[in-house]
Tab-separated table of C-alpha atoms in Angstrom:
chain	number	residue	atom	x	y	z
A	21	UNK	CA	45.509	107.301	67.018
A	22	UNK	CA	47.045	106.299	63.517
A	23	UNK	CA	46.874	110.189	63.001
A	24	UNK	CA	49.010	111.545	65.744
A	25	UNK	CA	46.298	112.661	68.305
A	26	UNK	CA	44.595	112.054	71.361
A	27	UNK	CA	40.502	111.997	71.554
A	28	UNK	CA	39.060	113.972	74.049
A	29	UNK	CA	35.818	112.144	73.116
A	30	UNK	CA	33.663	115.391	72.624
A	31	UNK	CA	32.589	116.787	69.474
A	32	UNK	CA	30.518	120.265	68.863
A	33	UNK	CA	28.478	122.213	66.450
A	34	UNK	CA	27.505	126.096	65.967
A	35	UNK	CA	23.827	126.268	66.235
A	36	UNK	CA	22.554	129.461	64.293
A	37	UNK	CA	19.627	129.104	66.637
A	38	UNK	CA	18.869	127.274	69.687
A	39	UNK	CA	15.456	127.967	69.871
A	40	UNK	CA	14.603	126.591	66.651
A	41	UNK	CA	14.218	122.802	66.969
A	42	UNK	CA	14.822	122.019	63.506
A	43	UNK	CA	18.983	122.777	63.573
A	44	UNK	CA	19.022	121.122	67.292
A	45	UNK	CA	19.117	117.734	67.272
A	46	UNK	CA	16.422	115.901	69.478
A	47	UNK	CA	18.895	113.683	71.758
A	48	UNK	CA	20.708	117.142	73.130
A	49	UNK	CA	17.435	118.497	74.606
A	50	UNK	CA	17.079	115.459	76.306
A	51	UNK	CA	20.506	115.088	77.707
A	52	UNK	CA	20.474	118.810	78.814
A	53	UNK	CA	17.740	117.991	80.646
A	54	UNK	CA	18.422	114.830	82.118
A	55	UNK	CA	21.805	116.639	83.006
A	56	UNK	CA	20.818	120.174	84.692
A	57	UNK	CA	17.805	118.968	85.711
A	58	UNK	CA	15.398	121.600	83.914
A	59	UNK	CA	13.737	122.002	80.216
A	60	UNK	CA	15.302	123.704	77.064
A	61	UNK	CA	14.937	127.245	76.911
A	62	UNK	CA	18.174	128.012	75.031
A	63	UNK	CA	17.606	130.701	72.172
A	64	UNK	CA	19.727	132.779	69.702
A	65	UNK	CA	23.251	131.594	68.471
A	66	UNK	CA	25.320	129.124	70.159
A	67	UNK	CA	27.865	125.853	70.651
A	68	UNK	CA	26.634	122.647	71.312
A	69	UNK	CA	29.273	119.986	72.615
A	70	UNK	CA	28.825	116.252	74.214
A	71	UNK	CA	30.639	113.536	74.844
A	72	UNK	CA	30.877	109.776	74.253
A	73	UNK	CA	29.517	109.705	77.805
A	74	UNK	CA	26.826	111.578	76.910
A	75	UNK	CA	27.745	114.763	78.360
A	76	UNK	CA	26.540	118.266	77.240
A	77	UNK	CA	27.781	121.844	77.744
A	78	UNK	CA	25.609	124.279	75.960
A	79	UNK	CA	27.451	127.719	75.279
A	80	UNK	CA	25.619	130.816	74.528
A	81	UNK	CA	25.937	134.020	73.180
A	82	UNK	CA	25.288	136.952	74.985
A	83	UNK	CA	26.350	134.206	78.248
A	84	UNK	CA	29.441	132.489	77.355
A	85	UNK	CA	30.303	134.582	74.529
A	86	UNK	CA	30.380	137.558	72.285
A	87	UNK	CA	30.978	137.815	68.558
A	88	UNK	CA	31.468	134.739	66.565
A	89	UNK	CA	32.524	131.692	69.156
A	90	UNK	CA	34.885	129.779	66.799
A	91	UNK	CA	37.720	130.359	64.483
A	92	UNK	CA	39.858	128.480	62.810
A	93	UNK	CA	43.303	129.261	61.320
A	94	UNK	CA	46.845	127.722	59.688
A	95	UNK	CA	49.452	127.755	62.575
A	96	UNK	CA	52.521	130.092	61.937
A	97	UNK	CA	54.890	126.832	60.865
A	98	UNK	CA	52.537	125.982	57.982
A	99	UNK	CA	51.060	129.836	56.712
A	100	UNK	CA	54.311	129.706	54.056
A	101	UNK	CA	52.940	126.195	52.646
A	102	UNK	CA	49.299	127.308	53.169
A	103	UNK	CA	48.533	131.025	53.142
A	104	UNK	CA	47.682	132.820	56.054
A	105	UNK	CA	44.568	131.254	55.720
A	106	UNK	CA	41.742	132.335	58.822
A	107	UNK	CA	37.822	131.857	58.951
A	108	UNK	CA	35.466	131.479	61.432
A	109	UNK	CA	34.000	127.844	61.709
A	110	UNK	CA	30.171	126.637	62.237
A	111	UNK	CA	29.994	122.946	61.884
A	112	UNK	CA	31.050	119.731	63.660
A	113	UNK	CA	34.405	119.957	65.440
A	114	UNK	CA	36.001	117.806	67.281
A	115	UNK	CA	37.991	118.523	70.184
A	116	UNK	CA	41.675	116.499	70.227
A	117	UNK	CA	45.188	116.652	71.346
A	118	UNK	CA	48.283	116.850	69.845
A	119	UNK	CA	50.424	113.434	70.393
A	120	UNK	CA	54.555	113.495	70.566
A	121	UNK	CA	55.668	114.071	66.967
A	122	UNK	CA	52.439	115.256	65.591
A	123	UNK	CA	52.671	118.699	63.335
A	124	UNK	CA	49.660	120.971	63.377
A	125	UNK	CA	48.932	122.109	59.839
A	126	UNK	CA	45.595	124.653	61.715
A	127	UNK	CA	44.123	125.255	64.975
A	128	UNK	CA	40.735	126.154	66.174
A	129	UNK	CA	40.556	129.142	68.430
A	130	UNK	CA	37.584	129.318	71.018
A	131	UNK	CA	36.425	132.829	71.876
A	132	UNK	CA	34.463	132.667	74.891
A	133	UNK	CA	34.233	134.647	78.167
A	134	UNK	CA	34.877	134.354	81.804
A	135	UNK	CA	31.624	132.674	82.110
A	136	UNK	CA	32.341	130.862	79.112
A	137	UNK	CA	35.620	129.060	79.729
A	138	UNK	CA	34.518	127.941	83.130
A	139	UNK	CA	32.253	126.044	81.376
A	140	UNK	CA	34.380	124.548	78.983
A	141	UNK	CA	36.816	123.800	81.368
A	142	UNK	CA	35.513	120.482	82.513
A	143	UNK	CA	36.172	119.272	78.567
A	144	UNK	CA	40.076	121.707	78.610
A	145	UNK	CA	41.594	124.314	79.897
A	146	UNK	CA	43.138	125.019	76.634
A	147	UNK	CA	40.935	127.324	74.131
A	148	UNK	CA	43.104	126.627	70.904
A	149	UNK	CA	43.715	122.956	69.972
A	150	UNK	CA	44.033	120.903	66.549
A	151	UNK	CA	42.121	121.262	63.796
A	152	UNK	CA	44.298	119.569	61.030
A	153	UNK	CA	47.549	117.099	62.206
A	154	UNK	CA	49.818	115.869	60.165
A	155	UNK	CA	52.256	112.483	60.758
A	156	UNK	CA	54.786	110.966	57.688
A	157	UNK	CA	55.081	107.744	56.726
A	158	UNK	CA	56.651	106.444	54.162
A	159	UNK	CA	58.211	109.937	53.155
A	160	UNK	CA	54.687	111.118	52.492
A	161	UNK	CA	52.654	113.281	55.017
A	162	UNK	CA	49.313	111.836	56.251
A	163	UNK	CA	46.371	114.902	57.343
A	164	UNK	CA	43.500	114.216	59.736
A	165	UNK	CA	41.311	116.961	59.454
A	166	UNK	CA	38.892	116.914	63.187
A	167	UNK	CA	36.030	118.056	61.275
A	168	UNK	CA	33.435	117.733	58.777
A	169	UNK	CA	35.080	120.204	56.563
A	170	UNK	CA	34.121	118.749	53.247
A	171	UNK	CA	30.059	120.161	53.471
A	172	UNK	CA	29.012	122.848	50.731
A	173	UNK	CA	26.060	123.911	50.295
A	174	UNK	CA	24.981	125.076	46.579
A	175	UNK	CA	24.233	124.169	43.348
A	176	UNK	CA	26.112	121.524	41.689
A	177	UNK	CA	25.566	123.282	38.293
A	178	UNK	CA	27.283	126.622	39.525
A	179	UNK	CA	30.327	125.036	41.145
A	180	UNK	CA	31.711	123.663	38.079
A	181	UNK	CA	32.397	126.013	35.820
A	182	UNK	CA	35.974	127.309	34.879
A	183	UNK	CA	38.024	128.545	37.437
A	184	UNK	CA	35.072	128.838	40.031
A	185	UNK	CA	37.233	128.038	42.849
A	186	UNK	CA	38.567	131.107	42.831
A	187	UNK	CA	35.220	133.179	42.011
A	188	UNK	CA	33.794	131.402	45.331
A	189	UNK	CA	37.318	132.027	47.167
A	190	UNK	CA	37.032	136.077	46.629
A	191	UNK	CA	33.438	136.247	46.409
A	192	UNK	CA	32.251	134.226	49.201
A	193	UNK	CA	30.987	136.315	52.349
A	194	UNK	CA	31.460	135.113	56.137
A	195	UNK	CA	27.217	135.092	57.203
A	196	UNK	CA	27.025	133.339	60.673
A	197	UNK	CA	25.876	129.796	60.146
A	198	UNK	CA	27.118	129.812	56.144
A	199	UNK	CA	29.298	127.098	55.999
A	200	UNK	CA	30.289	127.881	52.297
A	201	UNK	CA	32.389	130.818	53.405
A	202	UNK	CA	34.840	128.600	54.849
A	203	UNK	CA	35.035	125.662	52.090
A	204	UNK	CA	35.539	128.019	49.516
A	205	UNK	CA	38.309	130.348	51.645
A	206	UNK	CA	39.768	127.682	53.817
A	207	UNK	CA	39.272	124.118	53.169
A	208	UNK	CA	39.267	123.904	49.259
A	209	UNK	CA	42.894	125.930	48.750
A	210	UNK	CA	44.191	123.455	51.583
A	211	UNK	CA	42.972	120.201	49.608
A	212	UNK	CA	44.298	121.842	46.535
A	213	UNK	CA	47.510	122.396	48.247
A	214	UNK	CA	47.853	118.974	50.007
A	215	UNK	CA	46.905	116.982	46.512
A	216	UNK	CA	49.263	119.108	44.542
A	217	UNK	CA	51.741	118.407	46.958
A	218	UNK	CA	50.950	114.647	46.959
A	219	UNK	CA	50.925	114.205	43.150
A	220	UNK	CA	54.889	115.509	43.275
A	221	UNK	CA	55.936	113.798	45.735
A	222	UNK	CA	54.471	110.338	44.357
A	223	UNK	CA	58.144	109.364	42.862
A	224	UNK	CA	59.999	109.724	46.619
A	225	UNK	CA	56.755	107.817	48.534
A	226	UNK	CA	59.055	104.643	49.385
A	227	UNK	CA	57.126	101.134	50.633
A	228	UNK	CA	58.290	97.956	51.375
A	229	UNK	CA	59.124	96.486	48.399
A	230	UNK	CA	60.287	92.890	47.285
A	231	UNK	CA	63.860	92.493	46.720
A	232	UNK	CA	64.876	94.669	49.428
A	233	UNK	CA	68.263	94.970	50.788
A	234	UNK	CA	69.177	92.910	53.948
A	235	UNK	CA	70.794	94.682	56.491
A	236	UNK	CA	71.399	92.517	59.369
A	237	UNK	CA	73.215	89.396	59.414
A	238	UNK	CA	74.701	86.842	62.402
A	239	UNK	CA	78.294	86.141	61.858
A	240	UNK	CA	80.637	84.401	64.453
A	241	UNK	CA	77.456	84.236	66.866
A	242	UNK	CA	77.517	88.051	66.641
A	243	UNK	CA	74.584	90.800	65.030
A	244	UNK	CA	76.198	92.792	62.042
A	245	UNK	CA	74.577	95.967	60.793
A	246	UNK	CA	75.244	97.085	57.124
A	247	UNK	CA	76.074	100.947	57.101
A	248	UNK	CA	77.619	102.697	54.255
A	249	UNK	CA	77.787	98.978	52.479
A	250	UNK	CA	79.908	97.896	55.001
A	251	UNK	CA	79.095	95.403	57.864
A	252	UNK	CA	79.770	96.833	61.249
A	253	UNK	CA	79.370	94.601	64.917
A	254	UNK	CA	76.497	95.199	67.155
A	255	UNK	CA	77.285	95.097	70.500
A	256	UNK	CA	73.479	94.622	71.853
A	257	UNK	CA	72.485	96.759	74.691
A	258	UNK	CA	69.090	95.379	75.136
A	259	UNK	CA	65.190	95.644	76.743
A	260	UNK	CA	62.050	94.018	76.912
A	261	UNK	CA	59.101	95.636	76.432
A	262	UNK	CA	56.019	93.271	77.047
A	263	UNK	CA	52.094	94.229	76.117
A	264	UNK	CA	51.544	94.212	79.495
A	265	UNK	CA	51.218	97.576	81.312
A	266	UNK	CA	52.302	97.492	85.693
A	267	UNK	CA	49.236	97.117	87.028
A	268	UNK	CA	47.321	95.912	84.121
A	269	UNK	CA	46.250	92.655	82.660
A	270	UNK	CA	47.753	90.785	79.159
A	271	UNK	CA	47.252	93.196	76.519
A	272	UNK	CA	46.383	96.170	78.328
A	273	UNK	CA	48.646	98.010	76.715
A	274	UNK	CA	48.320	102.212	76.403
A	275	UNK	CA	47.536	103.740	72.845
A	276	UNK	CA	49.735	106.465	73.716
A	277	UNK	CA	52.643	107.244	71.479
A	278	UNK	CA	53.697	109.594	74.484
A	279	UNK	CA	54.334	106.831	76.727
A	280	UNK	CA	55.994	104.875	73.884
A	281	UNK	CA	58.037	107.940	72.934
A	282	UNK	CA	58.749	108.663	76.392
A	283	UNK	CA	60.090	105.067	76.684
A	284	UNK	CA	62.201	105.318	73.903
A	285	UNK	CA	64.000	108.406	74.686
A	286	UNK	CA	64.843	107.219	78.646
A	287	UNK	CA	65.712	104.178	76.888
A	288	UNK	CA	68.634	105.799	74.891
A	289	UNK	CA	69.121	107.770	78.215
A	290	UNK	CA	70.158	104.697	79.665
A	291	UNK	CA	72.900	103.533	77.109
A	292	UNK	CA	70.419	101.273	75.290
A	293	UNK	CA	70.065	100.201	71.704
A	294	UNK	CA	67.618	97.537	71.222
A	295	UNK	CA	63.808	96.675	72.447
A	296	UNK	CA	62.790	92.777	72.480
A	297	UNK	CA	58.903	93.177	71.693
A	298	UNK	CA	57.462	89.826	73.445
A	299	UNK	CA	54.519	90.426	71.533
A	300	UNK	CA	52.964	92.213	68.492
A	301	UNK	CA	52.184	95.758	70.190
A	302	UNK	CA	49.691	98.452	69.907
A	303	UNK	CA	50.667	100.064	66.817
A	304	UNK	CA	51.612	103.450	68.716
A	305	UNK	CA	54.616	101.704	69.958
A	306	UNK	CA	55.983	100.810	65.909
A	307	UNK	CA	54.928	104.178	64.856
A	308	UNK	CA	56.661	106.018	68.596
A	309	UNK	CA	60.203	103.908	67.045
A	310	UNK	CA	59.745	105.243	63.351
A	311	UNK	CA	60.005	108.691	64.436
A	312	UNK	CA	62.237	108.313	66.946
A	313	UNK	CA	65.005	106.869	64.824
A	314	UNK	CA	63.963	109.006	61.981
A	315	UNK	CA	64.323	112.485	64.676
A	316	UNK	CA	67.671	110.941	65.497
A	317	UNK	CA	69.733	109.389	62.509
A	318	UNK	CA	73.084	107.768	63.981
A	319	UNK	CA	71.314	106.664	67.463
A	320	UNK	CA	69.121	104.122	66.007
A	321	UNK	CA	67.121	101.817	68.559
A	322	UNK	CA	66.851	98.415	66.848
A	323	UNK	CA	63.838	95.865	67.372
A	324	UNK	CA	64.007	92.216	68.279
A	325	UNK	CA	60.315	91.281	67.358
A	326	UNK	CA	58.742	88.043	69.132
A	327	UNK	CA	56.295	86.354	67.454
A	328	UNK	CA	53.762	84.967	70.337
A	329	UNK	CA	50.634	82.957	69.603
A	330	UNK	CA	47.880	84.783	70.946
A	331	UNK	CA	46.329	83.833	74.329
A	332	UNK	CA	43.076	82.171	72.456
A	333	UNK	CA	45.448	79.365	70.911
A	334	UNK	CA	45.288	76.568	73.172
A	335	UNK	CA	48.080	73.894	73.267
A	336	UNK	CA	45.950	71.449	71.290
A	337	UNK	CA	46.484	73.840	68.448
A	338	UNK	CA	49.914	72.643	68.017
A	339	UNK	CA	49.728	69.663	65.595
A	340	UNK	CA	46.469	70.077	64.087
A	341	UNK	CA	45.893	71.159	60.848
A	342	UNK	CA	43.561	74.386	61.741
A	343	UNK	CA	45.934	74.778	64.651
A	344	UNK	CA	48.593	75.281	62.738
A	345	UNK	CA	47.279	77.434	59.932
A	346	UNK	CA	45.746	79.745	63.063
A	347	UNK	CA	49.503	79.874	63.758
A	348	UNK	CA	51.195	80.932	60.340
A	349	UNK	CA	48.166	83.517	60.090
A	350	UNK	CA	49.949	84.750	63.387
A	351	UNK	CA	53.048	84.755	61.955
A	352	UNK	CA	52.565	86.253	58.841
A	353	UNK	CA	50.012	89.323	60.629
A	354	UNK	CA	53.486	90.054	62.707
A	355	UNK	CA	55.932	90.295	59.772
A	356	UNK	CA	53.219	92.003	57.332
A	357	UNK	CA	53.084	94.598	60.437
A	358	UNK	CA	57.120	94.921	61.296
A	359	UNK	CA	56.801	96.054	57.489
A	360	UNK	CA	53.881	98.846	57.598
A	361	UNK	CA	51.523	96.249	55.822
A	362	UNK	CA	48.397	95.060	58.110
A	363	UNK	CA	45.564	94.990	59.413
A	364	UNK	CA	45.595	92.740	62.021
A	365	UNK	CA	41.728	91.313	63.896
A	366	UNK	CA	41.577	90.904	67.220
A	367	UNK	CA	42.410	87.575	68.478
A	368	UNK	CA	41.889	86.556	71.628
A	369	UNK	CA	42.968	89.314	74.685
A	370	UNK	CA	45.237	91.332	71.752
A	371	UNK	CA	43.371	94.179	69.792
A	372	UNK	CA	44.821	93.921	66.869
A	373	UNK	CA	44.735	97.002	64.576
A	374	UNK	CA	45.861	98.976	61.734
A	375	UNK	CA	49.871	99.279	61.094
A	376	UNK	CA	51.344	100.998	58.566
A	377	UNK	CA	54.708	102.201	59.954
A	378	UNK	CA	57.524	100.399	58.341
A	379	UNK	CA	60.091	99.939	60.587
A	380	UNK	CA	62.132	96.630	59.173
A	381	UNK	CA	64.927	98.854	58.559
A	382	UNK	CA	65.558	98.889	62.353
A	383	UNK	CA	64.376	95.100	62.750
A	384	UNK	CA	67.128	92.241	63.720
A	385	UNK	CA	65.006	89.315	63.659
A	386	UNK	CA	61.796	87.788	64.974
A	387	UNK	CA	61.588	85.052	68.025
A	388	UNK	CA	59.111	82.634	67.467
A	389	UNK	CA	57.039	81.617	70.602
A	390	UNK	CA	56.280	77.590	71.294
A	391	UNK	CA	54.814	76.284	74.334
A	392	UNK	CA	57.387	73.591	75.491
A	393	UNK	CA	55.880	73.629	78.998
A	394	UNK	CA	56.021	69.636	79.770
A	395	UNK	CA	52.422	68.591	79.291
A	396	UNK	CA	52.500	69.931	76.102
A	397	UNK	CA	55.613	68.638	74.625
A	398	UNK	CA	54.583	65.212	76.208
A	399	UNK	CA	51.248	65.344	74.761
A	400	UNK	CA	52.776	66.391	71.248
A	401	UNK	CA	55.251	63.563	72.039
A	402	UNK	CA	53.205	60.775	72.586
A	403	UNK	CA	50.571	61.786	69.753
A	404	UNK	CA	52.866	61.381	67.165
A	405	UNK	CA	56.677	60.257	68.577
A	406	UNK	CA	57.726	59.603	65.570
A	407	UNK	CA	57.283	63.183	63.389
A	408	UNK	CA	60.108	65.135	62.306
A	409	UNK	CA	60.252	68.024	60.201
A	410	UNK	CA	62.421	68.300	56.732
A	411	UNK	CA	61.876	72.025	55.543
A	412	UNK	CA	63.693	74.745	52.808
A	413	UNK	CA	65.445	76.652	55.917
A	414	UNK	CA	64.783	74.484	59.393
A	415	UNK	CA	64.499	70.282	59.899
A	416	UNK	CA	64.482	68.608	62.362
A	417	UNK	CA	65.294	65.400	63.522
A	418	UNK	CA	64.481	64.886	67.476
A	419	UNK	CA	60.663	64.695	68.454
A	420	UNK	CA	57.631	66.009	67.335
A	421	UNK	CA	57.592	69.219	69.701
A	422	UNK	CA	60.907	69.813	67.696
A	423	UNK	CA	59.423	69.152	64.629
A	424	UNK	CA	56.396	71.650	65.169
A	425	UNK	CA	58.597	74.094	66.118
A	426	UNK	CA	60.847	73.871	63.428
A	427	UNK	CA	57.875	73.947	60.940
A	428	UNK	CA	57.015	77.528	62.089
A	429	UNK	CA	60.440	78.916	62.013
A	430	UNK	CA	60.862	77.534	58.568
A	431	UNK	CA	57.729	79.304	57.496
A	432	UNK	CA	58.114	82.091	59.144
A	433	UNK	CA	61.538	82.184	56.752
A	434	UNK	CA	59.500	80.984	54.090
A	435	UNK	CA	56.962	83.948	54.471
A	436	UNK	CA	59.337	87.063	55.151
A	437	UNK	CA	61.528	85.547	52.250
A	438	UNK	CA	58.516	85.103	49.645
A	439	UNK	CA	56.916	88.468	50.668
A	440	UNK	CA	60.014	90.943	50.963
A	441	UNK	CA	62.597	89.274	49.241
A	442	UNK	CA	65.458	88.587	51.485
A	443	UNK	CA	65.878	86.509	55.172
A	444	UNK	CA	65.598	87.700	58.422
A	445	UNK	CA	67.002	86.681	61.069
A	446	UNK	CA	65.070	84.231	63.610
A	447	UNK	CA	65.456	82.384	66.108
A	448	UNK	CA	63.006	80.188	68.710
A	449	UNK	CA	61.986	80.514	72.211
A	450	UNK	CA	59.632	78.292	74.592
A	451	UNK	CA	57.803	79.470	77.658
């Protein structure tokens, strides 16, 4: 996820009482039943968790547990930022995973039995997982909190007056059920830390800007990298990386960062120092190469980013007018997200989705795709035999395959110029 975990895909609540029909909600009877086979008798305090699938486990107390069942609490790494901040929790959790890279601000802790984690052990085996994570981009840390921690219950009118965060804070009560006890103690000093946090650190938050710096360049048919304003060679030691998983079909790829971070680090393993994309990938993979060469300054593994139409654009698209504005929306969707900057629909077999990792300081240039398999380029050909292309950065002056293709490097120039304030490198590639 954009957040640095994994879903599990099951989510819980503390149920003050399971007998009483009006804090149950009327789908879990029903799936209990459907799923053991026999009616709801469940009474007395309790955890309700189900899945996507429409699973249901169905802790109780006095069965699975003793005392309160849930906790939550600010790991050891954060307590100097936070406090040493620990309540016990009764509304909607949900149950993730840590991803490579992620920091864990706080951590639920399950309190169950024998009895108790047997049951739970078909959703984990582990009894403490995330509760807030924590990821940086753009020098600024980004929180998912895996609950609905923002509820209080109470008076609008009382809550407002002078310093009444801190009345509620020392004068709130833990009563089981009483959700209030833990915005007050936990969840409102953590917001006020994170926004206080956020409003000094708004100067160093860095984006892509226009007018940036280049720091690449081709000279004597050879990648230069600019370090310490001076150019240095690159001697490329490169691998492609395709959106294709073994075993999979186009596009299949994992939303792992693990696997991409995996990747990366075998990659360096192996003496190499470049990835050619040969398509716009999940964003996992971007954000798995911003922390990588952020976690390891001086071993930087640079990206050679292709820019492939996606599978819906038929070769008749080449040459048209809507064709051909289908294919600068692709182009500018994969430069907008090399920079941290898009949201990108699904089209065709590729998902699309949200990126906001910049890593063009790593990039050394884009590829663009063309189909020059021979029916098209004859088809293109004999349409129009006579087009050529004049542009601001490509012409051309052979046929009209040539010409098309020239058109969308020169915009593709055009684009990443306009929008970030300096060229790219990029070069072309058919089929």
């Amino acid at each position: 996820s954009t957040f640095g975990f994994a879903y599990s895909e099951w989510v819980g609540k503390y149920i003050t009482d399971m007998k009483d029909m009006s804090q149950v909600p009327s789908w879990a009877t029903s799936l209990y039943e459907r799923e053991y086979g026999y009616k709801w008798n469940m009474k007395g305090p309790g955890l309700l968790i189900t899945s996507k699938k429409r699973e249901i486990v169905v802790l109780q107390q006095g069965v699975d547990f003793s005392g309160e069942p849930l906790s939550i609490e600010i790991t050891p790494k954060y307590q100097k930022k936070f406090g040493k901040l620990k309540v016990n929790y009764y509304n909607w959790f949900e149950i993730v995973s840590g991803n490579y890279g992620t920091n864990i601000v706080a951590q639920y802790r399950l309190n169950l039995n024998k009895t108790g984690q047997k049951k739970f052990d078909r959703i984990s085996t582990q009894m403490v997982f995330p509760a807030i994570t924590e990821v940086t981009f753009f020098n600024a840390p980004a929180y998912y909190f895996a609950g609905d921690f923002n509820d209080c219950v109470g008076e609008n009118k009382y809550t407002k007056f002078l310093f009444s965060s801190m009345f509620y804070r020392f004068f709130s009560i833990d009563r089981e059920g009483d959700i209030t006890n833990f915005y007050w103690k936990f969840y409102r000093p953590v917001m006020g830390t994170i926004l206080n946090d956020a409003y000094h650190n708004r100067a160093n938050v860095m984006r892509s800007a226009k007018n940036a710096k280049a720091t690449v360049k081709i000279q004597d048919n050879q990648f230069q990298i600019l370090k310490d304003d001076k150019w240095h060679p690159l001697d490329i030691k490169g691998f492609n990386l395709s959106a294709v998983m073994p075993g999979s079909q186009a596009y299949d790829y994992t939303r792992d960062i693990t696997t991409y971070s995996e990747f990366l680090s075998e990659l360096k393993g192996m003496g190499g120092n470049c990835i050619r994309a040969d398509d716009l990938l999940a964003p996992e993979f971007y954000r798995a190469l911003y922390q990588y060469n952020r976690a390891n300054p001086g071993k930087t593994i640079y990206l050679m980013q292709t820019i492939s139409p996606a599978d819906n654009i038929v070769s008749e698209s080449y040459g048209n007018r809507l064709g051909m504005e289908q294919l600068k929306k692709n182009i500018e969707h994969v430069e907008e997200a090399i920079h941290g900057n898009a949201t990108v629909p699904k089209e065709g077999s590729r998902n699309g989705g949200v990126y906001i990792d910049d890593v063009s300081p790593y990039l050394l240039g884009y590829i663009v795709k063309f189909d020059n398999s021979a029916g098209v380029v004859q088809a293109l050909n004999g349409k129009n035999p006579k087009y050529t292309y004049d542009g601001a950065y490509v012409s051309s002056s052979g046929n009209c395959a040539e010409g098309i293709m020239a058109a969308l490097c020169d915009y593709a120039f055009s684009y990443h110029e306009r929008e970030y304030g300096y060229m790219a490198p990029i070069g072309a590639v058919g089929n």
